[in-house]
XYZ file of N, CA and C in Angstrom:
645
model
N 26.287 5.226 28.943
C 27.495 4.582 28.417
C 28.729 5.232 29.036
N 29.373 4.186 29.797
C 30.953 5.049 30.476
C 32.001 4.042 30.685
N 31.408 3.244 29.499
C 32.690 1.925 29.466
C 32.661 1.965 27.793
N 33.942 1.598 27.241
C 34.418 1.722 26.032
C 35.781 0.376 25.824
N 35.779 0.075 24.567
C 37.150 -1.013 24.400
C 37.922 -0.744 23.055
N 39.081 -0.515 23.330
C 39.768 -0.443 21.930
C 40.326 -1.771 21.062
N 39.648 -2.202 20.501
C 40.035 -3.721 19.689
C 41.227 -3.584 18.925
N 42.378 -3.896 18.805
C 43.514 -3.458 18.099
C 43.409 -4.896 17.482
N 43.199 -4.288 15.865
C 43.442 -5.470 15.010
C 44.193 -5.306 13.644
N 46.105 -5.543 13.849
C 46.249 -4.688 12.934
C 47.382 -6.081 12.139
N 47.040 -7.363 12.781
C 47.723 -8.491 12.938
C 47.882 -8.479 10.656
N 48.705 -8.894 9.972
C 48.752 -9.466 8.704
C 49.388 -10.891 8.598
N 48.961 -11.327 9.630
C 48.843 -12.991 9.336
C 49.887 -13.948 8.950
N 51.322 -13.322 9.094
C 52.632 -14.024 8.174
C 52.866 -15.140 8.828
N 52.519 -15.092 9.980
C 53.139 -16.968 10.484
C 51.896 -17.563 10.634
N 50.827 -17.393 10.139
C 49.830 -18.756 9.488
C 50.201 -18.870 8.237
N 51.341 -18.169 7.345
C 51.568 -18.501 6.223
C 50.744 -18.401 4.988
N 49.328 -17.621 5.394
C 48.689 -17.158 4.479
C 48.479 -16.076 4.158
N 47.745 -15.202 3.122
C 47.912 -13.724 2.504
C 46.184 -13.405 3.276
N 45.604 -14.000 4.200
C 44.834 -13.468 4.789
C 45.087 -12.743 6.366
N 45.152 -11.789 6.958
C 45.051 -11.450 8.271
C 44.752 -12.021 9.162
N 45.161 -12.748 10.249
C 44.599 -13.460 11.271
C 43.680 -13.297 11.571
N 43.005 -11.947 11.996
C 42.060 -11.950 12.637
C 40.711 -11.789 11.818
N 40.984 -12.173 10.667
C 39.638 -12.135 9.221
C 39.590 -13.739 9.067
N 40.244 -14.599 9.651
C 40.512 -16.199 9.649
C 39.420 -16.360 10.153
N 38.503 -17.468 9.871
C 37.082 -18.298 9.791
C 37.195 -18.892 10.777
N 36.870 -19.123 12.040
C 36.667 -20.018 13.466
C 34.996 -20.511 13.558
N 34.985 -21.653 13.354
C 33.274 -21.589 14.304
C 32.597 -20.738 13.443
N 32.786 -20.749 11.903
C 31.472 -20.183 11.475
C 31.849 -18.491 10.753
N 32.930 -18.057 11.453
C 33.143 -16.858 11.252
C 34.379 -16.153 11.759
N 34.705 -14.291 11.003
C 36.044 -14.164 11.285
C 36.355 -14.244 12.517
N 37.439 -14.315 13.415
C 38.070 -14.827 14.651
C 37.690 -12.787 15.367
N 37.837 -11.942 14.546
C 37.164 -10.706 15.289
C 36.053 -10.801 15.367
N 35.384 -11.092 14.631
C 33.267 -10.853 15.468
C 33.647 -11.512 16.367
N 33.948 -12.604 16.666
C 34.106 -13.243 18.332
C 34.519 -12.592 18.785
N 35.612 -12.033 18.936
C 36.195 -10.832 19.846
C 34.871 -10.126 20.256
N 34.272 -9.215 19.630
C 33.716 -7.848 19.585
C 32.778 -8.758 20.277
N 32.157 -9.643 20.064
C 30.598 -10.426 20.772
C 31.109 -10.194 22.116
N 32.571 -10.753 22.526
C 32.792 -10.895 23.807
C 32.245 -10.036 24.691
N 32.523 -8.892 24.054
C 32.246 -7.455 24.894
C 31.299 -6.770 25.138
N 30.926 -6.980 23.598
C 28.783 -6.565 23.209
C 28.467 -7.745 24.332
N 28.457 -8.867 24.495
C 27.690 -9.528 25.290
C 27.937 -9.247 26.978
N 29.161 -8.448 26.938
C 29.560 -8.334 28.748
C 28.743 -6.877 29.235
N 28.869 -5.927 28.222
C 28.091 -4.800 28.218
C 27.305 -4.286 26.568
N 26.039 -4.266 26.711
C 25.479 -4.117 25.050
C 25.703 -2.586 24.860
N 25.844 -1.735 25.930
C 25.717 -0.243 25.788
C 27.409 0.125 25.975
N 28.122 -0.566 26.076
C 29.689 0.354 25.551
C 30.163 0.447 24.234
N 31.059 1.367 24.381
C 31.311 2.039 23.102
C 32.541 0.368 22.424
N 32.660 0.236 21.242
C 32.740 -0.683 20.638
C 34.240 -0.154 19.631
N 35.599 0.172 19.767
C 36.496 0.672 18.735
C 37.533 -0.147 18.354
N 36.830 -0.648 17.056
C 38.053 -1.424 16.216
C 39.208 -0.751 15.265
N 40.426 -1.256 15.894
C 41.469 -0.142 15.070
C 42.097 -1.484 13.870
N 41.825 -0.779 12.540
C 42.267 -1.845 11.342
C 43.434 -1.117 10.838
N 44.105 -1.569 10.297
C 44.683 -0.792 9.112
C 43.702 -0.339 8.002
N 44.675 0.696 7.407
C 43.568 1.611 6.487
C 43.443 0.728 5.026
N 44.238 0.037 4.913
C 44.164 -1.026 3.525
C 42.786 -2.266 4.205
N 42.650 -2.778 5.189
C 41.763 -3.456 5.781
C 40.067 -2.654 6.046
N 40.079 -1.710 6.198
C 39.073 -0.920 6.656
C 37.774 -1.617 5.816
N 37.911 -1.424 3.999
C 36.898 -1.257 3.219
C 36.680 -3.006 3.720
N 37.832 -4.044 3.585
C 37.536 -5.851 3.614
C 36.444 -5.896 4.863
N 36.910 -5.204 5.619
C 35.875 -5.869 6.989
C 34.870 -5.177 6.847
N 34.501 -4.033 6.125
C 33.178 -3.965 5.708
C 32.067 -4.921 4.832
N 32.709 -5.353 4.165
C 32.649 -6.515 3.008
C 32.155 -7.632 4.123
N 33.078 -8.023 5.064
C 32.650 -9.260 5.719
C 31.825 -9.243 6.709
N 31.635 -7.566 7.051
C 30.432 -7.584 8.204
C 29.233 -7.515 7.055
N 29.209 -7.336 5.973
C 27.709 -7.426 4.887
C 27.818 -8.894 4.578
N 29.206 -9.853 4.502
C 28.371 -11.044 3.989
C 27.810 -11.714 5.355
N 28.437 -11.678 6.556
C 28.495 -12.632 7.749
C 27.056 -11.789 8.614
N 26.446 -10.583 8.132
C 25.465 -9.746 8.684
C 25.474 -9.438 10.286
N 26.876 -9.348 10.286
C 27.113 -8.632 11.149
C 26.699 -7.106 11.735
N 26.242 -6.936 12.477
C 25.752 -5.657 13.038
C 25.745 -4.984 14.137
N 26.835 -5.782 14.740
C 27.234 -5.195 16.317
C 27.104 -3.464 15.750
N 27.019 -2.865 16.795
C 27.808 -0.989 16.419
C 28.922 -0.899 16.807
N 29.805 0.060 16.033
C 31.349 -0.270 16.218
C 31.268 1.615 15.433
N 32.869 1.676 16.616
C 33.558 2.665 15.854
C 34.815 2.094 15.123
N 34.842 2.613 13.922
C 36.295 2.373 13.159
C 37.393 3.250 13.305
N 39.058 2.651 13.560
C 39.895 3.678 13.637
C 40.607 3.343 12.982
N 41.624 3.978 12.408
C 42.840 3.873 11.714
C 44.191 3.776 12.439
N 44.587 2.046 11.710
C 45.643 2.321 12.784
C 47.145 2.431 12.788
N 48.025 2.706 13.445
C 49.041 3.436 12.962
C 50.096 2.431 12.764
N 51.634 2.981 12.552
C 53.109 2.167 12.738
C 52.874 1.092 13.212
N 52.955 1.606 14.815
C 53.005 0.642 15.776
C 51.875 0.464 16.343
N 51.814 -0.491 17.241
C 50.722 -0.803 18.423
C 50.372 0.454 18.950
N 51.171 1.081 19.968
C 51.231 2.596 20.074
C 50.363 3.568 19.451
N 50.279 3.793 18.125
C 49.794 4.824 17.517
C 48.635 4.351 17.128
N 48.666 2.952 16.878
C 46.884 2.037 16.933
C 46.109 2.863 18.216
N 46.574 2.651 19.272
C 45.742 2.731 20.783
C 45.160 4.407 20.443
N 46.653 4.690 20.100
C 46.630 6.467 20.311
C 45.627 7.020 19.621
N 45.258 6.415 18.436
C 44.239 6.587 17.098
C 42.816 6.334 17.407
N 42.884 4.573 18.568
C 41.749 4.397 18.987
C 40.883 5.364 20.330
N 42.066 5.767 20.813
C 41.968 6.486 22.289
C 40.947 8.463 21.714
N 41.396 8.283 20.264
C 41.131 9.705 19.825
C 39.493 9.608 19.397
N 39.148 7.950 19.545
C 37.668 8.189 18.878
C 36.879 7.854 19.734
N 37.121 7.915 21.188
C 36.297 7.684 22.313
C 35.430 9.036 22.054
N 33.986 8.407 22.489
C 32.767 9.259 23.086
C 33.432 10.043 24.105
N 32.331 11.290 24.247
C 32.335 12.011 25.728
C 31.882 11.279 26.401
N 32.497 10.887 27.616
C 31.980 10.790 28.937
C 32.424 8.910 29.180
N 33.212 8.740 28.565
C 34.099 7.728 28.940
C 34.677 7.297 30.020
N 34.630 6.670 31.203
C 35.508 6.756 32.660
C 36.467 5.383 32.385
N 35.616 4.570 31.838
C 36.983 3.414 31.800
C 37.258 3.189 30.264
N 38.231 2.495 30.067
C 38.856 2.208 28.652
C 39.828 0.851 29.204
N 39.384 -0.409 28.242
C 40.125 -1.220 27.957
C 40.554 -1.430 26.447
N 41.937 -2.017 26.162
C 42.599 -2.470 24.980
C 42.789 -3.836 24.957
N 42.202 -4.247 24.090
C 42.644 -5.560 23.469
C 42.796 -6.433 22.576
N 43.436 -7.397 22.770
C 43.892 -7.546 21.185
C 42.961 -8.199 20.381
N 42.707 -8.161 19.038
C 41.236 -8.485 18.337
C 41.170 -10.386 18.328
N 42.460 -10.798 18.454
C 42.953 -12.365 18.144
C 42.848 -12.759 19.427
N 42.162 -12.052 20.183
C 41.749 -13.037 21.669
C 40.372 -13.379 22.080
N 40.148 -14.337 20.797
C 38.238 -13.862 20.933
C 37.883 -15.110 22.406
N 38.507 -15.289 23.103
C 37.763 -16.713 24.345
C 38.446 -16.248 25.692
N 38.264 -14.523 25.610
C 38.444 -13.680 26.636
C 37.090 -14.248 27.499
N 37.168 -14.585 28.696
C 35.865 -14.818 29.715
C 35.213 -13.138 30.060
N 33.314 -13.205 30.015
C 33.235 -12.061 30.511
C 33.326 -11.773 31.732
N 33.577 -12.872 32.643
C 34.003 -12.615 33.672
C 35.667 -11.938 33.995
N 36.553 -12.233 33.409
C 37.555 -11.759 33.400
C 37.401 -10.047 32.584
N 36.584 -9.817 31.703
C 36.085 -8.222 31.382
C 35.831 -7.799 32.198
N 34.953 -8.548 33.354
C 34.057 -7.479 34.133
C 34.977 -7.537 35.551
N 35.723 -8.619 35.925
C 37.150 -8.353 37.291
C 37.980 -6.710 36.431
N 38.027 -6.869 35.155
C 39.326 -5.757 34.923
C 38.437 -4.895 34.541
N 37.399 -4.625 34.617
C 36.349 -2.848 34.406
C 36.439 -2.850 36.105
N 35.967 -3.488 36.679
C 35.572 -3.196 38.305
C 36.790 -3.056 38.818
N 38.104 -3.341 38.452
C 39.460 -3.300 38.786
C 39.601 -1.932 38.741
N 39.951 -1.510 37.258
C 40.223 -0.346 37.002
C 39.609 0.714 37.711
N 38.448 1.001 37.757
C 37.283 1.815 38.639
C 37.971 2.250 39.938
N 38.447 1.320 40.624
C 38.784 1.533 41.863
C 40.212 1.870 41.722
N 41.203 1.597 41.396
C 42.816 1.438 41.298
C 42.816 2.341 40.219
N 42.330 2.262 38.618
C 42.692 2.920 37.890
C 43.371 2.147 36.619
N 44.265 1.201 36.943
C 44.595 -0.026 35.743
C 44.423 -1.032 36.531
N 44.074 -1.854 35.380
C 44.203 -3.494 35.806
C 44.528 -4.663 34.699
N 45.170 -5.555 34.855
C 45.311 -6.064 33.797
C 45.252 -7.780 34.544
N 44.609 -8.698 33.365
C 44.707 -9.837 33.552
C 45.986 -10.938 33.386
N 46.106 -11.697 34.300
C 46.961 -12.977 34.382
C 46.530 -13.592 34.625
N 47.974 -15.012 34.267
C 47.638 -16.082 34.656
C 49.435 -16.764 35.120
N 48.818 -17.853 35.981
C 50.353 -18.309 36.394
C 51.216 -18.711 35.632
N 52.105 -19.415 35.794
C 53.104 -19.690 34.306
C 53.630 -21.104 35.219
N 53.204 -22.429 34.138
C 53.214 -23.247 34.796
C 54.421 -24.285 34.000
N 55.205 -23.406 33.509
C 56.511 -24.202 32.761
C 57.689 -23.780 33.893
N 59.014 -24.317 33.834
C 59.751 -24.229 34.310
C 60.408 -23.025 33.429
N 61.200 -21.783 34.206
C 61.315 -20.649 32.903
C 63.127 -20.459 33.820
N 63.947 -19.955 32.618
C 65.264 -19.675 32.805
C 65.736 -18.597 32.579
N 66.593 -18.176 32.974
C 67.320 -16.690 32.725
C 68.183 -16.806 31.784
N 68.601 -16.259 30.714
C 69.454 -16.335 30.168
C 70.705 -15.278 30.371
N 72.180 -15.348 30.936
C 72.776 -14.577 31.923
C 74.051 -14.109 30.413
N 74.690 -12.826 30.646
C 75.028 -11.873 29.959
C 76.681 -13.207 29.418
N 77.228 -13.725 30.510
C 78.187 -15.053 29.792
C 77.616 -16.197 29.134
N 76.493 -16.274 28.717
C 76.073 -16.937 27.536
C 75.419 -18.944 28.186
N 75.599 -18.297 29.643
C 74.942 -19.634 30.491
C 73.500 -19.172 30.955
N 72.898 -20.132 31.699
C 71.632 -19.761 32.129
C 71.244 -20.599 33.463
N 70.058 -19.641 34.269
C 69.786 -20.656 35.641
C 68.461 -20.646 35.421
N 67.713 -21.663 36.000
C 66.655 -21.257 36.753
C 65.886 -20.292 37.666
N 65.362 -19.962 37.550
C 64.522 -18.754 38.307
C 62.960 -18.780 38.681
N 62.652 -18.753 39.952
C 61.554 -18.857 40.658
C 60.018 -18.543 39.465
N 59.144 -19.627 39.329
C 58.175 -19.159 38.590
C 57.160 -18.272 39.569
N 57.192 -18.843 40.775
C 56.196 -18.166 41.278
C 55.918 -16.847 41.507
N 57.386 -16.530 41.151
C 57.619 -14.709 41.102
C 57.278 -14.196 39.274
N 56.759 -15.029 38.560
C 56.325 -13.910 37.347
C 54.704 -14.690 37.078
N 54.171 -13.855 36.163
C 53.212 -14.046 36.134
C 52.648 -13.646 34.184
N 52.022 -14.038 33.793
C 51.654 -14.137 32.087
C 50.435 -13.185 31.834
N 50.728 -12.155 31.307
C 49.987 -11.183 30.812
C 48.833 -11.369 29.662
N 47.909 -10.788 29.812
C 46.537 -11.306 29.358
C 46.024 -9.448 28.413
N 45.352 -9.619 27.645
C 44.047 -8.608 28.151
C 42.809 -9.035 28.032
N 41.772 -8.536 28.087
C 42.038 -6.434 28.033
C 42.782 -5.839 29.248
N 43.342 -4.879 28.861
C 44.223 -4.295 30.019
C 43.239 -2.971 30.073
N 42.923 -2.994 31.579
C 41.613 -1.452 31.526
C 42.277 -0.564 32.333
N 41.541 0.712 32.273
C 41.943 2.040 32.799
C 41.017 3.068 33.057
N 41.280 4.217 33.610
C 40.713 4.877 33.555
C 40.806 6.031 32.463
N 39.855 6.298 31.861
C 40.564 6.928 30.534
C 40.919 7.918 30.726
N 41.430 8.656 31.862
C 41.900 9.854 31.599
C 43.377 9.541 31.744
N 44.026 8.999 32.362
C 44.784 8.144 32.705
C 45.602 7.432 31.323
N 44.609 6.844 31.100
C 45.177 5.717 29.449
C 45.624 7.062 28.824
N 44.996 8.136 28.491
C 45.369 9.604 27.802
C 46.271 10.305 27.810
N 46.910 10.565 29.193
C 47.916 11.538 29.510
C 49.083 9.924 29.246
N 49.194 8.769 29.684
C 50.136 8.054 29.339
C 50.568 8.216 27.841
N 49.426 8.165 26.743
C 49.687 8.438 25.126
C 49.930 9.480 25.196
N 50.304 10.205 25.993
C 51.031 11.977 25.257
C 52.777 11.709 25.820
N 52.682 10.856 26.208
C 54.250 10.540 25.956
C 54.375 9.771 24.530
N 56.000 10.128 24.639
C 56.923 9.949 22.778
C 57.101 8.244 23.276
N 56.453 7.530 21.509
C 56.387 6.195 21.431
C 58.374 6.224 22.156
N 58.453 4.430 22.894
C 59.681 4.153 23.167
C 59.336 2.652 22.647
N 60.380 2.178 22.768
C 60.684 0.511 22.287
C 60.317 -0.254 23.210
N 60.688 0.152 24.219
C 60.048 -1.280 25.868
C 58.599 -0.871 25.865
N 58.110 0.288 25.306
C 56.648 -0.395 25.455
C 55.883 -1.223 24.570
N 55.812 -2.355 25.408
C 55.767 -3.781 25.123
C 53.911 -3.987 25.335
N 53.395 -3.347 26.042
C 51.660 -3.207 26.259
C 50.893 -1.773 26.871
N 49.989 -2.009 26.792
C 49.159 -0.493 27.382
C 50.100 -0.458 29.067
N 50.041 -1.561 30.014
C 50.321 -1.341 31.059
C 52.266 -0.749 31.412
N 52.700 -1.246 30.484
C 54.219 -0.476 30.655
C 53.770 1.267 30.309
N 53.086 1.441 29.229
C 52.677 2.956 28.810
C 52.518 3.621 30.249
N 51.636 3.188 30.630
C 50.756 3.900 31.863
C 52.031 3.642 33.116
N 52.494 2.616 33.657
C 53.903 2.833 33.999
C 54.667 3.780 34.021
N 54.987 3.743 32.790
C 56.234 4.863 32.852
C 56.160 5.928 33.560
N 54.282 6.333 33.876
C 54.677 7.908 33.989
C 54.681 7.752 35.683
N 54.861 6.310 36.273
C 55.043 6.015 37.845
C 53.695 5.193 38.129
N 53.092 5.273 37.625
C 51.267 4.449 38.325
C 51.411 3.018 37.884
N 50.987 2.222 39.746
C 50.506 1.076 39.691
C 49.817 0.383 38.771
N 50.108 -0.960 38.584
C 48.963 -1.818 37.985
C 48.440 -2.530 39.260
N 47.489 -2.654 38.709
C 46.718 -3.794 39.898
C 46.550 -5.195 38.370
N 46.662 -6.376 39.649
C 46.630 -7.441 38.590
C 45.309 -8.165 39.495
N 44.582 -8.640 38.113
C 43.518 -9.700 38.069
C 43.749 -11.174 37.605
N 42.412 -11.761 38.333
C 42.842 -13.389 37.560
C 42.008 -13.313 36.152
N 43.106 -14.079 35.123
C 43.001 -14.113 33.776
C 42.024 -15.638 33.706
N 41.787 -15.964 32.424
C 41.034 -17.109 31.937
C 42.572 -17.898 31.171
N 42.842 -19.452 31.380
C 43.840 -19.715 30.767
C 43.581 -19.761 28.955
N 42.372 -20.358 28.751
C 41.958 -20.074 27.210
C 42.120 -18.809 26.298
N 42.117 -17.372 27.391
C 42.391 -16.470 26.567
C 43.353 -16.242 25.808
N 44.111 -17.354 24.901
C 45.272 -17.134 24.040
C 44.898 -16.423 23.067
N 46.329 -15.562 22.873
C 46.611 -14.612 21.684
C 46.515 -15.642 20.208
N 45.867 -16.080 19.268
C 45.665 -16.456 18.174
C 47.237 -16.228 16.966
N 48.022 -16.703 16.897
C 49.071 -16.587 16.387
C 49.638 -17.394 15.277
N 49.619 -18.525 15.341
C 50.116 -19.483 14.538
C 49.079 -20.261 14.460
N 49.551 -21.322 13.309
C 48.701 -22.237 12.625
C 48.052 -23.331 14.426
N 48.887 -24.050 14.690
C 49.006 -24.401 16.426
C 47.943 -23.787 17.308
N 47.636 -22.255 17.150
C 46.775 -21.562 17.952
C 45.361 -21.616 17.398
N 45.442 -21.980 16.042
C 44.283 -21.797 15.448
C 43.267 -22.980 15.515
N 43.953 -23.797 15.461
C 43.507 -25.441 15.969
C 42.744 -25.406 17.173
């Protein structure tokens, strides 16, 4: 075992408008995280498996892996404030002998395992990698006098995960002090100067968000 994934699932569900957590929401039979976690159990059965809940959530998803008989193996983490201190929490319950580490978010269960296995074989070689996809709307700038232009799509690109690494790497990035622009694992690892390498994403892998996404 020398591949590992940190599932960050710390979503409380306010814009589906219900008092359930998104990612405990019923899809196809079951919560929208066992799909997640299958994704990965099915891309590799022998990596390490770390779901970060909140600590009020911890005991529920025990509850729903006994009614739904669920039995993937999983580590549980506790997760923090922010996104940030989730990873940092999940990053602390890796096995020895870990070389890669991906994060991702638990509400993206129609991640392709092909797109897992471009961003493990990514990382390996480069060190990060993260998935995209093109951006096929027309997108605008919005300029500091309160007008706006157009701006080239072909120059940005739509961020996906899992975003992978090498975990020693993902590590020394979390020993820097949380900041506000970090916006994903790959700005973290940034900051301290290191490349991303980018992969092709799956367009289905949407983040699960609203009532709209759930459909």
């Amino acid at each position: 075992m020398n591949r590992a994934v940190i599932i960050v699932a710390g979503g409380k569900g306010l814009r589906m408008g219900g008092d359930v957590p998104k990612q405990f929401l019923v899809v196809d039979g079951r919560p929208i995280l066992m799909h997640t976690i299958e994704r990965f159990h099915e891309y590799d059965p022998d990596m390490q498996i770390i779901v970060v809940l909140p600590k009020s959530q911890i005991d529920y998803w025990g509850e729903l892996c006994r009614q739904y008989g669920f039995g993937i193996p999983l580590t549980i983490a506790e997760g923090g404030a922010e996104r940030f201190h989730s990873v940092k929490n999940g990053l602390a319950a890796l096995f020895d002998g870990i070389e890669t580490v991906g994060v991702h978010d638990g509400v993206r269960p129609y991640v392709s395992r092909d797109v897992i296995g471009r961003c493990f074989e990514e990382a390996a070689v480069s060190g990060a990698a993260i998935p995209v996809i093109d951006v096929f709307e027309t997108l605008r700038e919005l300029l500091p006098d309160g007008s706006s232009r157009t701006v080239p799509r072909a120059n940005y690109r739509l961020v996906q995960t899992p975003q992978v690494f090498m975990t020693e790497l993902l590590r020394k990035a979390y020993q820097q002090d949380f900041c506000p622009q970090f916006t994903d694992d790959a700005s973290v690892v940034e900051a301290l100067g290191h490349g991303i390498a980018l992969v092709a994403g799956n367009r289905e892998n949407i983040k699960i968000t609203t009532k709209a996404d759930l459909s």
